[in-house]
């Protein structure tokens, strides 16, 4: 659920608060102040390319970025929350028109919008979810408020979620 963001000139451009006013360094989760040079999806692509190219001789990877659920920036109360996030929004529609075609081949919905990330503790049929993950009970997760229907098992259609995206 990281924002697509703006691509920086280099993967480590934002580390140590080097360019705080640059839009490519927007960091709603404060990741660059801790350890992570990849505070948005574009910069993560740069970082992956650098790491793989240095680690595997002759390998220059291209990436596809999942934009299925990153349409709204800074929608979580806590950035560690990932399961059925309320208000995430669908990001860019699938396309090969990317910020840098030399690195990014496409934006694509790899995780189908409307497909549940995981179940609420109680399933829509009232049974207990055998694969419940407490992350799906976060304050940011759909299905945790009294007026929201519980989330089904991961991979199943979650009608309420698609209507929120």
Coordinates of C-alpha atoms in Angstrom, one line a residue:
X1 CA 0.0 0.0 0.0
X2 CA 2.9 2.4 -0.5
X3 CA 2.0 5.3 -2.8
X4 CA 3.3 5.2 -6.3
X5 CA 5.1 8.5 -5.7
X6 CA 7.6 10.4 -7.8
X7 CA 10.8 8.7 -9.0
X8 CA 14.0 10.2 -7.6
X9 CA 17.2 10.5 -9.5
X10 CA 18.8 7.6 -7.5
X11 CA 17.5 5.0 -5.2
X12 CA 19.2 6.6 -2.1
X13 CA 18.3 10.2 -2.9
X14 CA 16.2 10.7 0.2
X15 CA 18.3 8.8 2.8
X16 CA 19.4 10.8 5.9
X17 CA 17.0 13.6 5.0
X18 CA 19.3 14.6 2.1
X19 CA 16.5 16.3 0.0
X20 CA 13.5 16.8 2.2
X21 CA 11.8 19.3 -0.1
X22 CA 12.0 17.1 -3.2
X23 CA 8.5 15.7 -4.0
X24 CA 10.1 12.3 -4.7
X25 CA 11.1 12.2 -1.0
X26 CA 7.5 12.5 0.3
X27 CA 7.5 9.9 3.1
X28 CA 4.2 9.6 5.0
X29 CA 5.4 6.5 6.8
X30 CA 8.8 8.0 7.8
X31 CA 10.7 5.1 6.3
X32 CA 13.8 7.0 5.2
X33 CA 14.4 8.3 8.7
X34 CA 14.7 4.8 9.9
X35 CA 16.3 2.5 7.3
X36 CA 14.3 2.3 4.1
X37 CA 15.4 4.2 0.9
X38 CA 12.2 2.9 -0.8
X39 CA 9.4 5.1 0.6
X40 CA 7.4 4.8 -2.6
X41 CA 6.9 2.3 -5.3
X42 CA 9.0 4.1 -7.9
X43 CA 11.9 4.4 -5.6
X44 CA 11.5 0.7 -4.6
X45 CA 11.9 -0.2 -8.3
X46 CA 15.1 1.8 -8.4
X47 CA 16.4 0.1 -5.3
X48 CA 15.5 -3.4 -6.6
X49 CA 17.2 -2.7 -9.9
X50 CA 20.4 -1.6 -8.2
X51 CA 20.5 -4.5 -5.7
X52 CA 19.9 -7.2 -8.4
X53 CA 22.3 -5.6 -10.9
X54 CA 25.0 -5.6 -8.3
X55 CA 24.2 -9.0 -7.0
X56 CA 23.9 -10.9 -10.3
X57 CA 26.5 -10.2 -12.9
X58 CA 24.9 -9.1 -16.2
X59 CA 21.4 -9.0 -14.9
X60 CA 19.5 -5.7 -15.4
X61 CA 16.0 -6.3 -14.2
X62 CA 12.8 -4.6 -15.2
X63 CA 9.8 -4.4 -12.8
X64 CA 6.1 -4.3 -12.8
X65 CA 4.4 -2.2 -10.1
X66 CA 1.2 -3.3 -8.5
X67 CA -1.2 -0.3 -8.5
X68 CA -4.3 -2.3 -7.5
X69 CA -4.6 -0.7 -4.1
X70 CA -2.5 2.4 -3.7
X71 CA -4.7 5.1 -5.1
X72 CA -4.9 7.1 -1.8
X73 CA -1.7 8.4 -0.2
X74 CA -1.5 8.3 3.6
X75 CA -4.8 6.5 4.3
X76 CA -3.6 4.4 7.2
X77 CA -3.3 5.3 10.9
X78 CA -0.3 3.0 11.1
X79 CA 1.9 2.2 8.2
X80 CA 2.4 -1.4 9.3
X81 CA -1.2 -2.2 8.6
X82 CA -1.8 -4.0 5.3
X83 CA -4.9 -6.2 5.4
X84 CA -8.1 -4.9 3.6
X85 CA -7.2 -1.3 4.2
X86 CA -10.1 1.0 4.5
X87 CA -9.9 3.8 1.9
X88 CA -6.9 2.5 0.0
X89 CA -8.3 3.4 -3.4
X90 CA -7.5 1.8 -6.7
X91 CA -4.3 3.2 -8.2
X92 CA -3.5 3.7 -11.8
X93 CA -5.2 1.5 -14.3
X94 CA -3.0 -1.1 -15.9
X95 CA -0.7 0.5 -18.5
X96 CA 2.8 0.3 -20.1
X97 CA 3.1 4.1 -19.9
X98 CA 5.4 4.4 -16.9
X99 CA 7.6 7.0 -15.2
X100 CA 10.7 5.3 -16.5
X101 CA 10.3 2.5 -19.2
X102 CA 14.0 1.6 -18.9
X103 CA 13.2 0.3 -15.4
X104 CA 9.4 -0.1 -15.1
X105 CA 7.7 -2.2 -17.7
X106 CA 4.1 -1.7 -16.5
X107 CA 1.7 -0.7 -13.8
X108 CA -0.6 -3.6 -13.2
X109 CA -3.3 -4.8 -10.8
X110 CA -1.5 -7.9 -9.5
X111 CA -3.8 -8.2 -6.5
X112 CA -7.3 -8.0 -7.9
X113 CA -9.2 -5.0 -6.4
X114 CA -12.0 -6.5 -4.4
X115 CA -10.2 -9.7 -3.5
X116 CA -9.8 -10.1 0.3
X117 CA -6.3 -9.9 1.8
X118 CA -7.4 -12.0 4.7
X119 CA -10.4 -12.8 6.9
X120 CA -11.9 -11.1 9.9
X121 CA -11.9 -13.1 13.1
X122 CA -15.5 -14.0 12.4
X123 CA -16.3 -14.9 8.8
X124 CA -19.4 -13.5 7.0
X125 CA -21.2 -16.9 7.7
X126 CA -20.6 -16.4 11.5
X127 CA -18.0 -19.1 11.8
X128 CA -14.5 -18.4 13.2
X129 CA -11.9 -17.9 10.5
X130 CA -9.3 -20.8 10.8
X131 CA -6.6 -18.7 9.1
X132 CA -7.2 -15.4 11.0
X133 CA -4.2 -13.1 11.1
X134 CA -4.4 -10.4 13.8
X135 CA -3.2 -7.8 11.2
X136 CA -6.6 -8.2 9.6
X137 CA -8.1 -6.9 12.8
X138 CA -6.2 -3.6 12.7
X139 CA -8.0 -0.3 13.1
X140 CA -7.4 0.3 9.4
X141 CA -8.9 -3.0 8.3
X142 CA -12.3 -3.2 6.7
X143 CA -14.6 -5.4 8.7
X144 CA -13.5 -4.2 12.1
X145 CA -16.1 -1.5 12.6
X146 CA -19.7 -2.4 13.7
X147 CA -21.2 -1.1 10.5
X148 CA -18.9 -3.1 8.2
X149 CA -19.5 -6.7 7.1
X150 CA -16.7 -9.1 8.1
X151 CA -14.0 -9.9 5.6
X152 CA -14.0 -13.4 3.9
X153 CA -10.9 -15.6 3.6
X154 CA -7.9 -14.4 1.6
X155 CA -8.5 -14.5 -2.1
X156 CA -12.3 -14.6 -1.9
X157 CA -14.4 -11.8 -3.3
X158 CA -15.1 -9.0 -0.8
X159 CA -17.9 -7.0 -2.2
X160 CA -17.8 -4.4 0.5
X161 CA -14.1 -3.8 -0.2
X162 CA -14.4 -3.2 -3.9
X163 CA -17.1 -0.6 -3.2
X164 CA -14.7 1.2 -0.9
X165 CA -11.8 1.3 -3.4

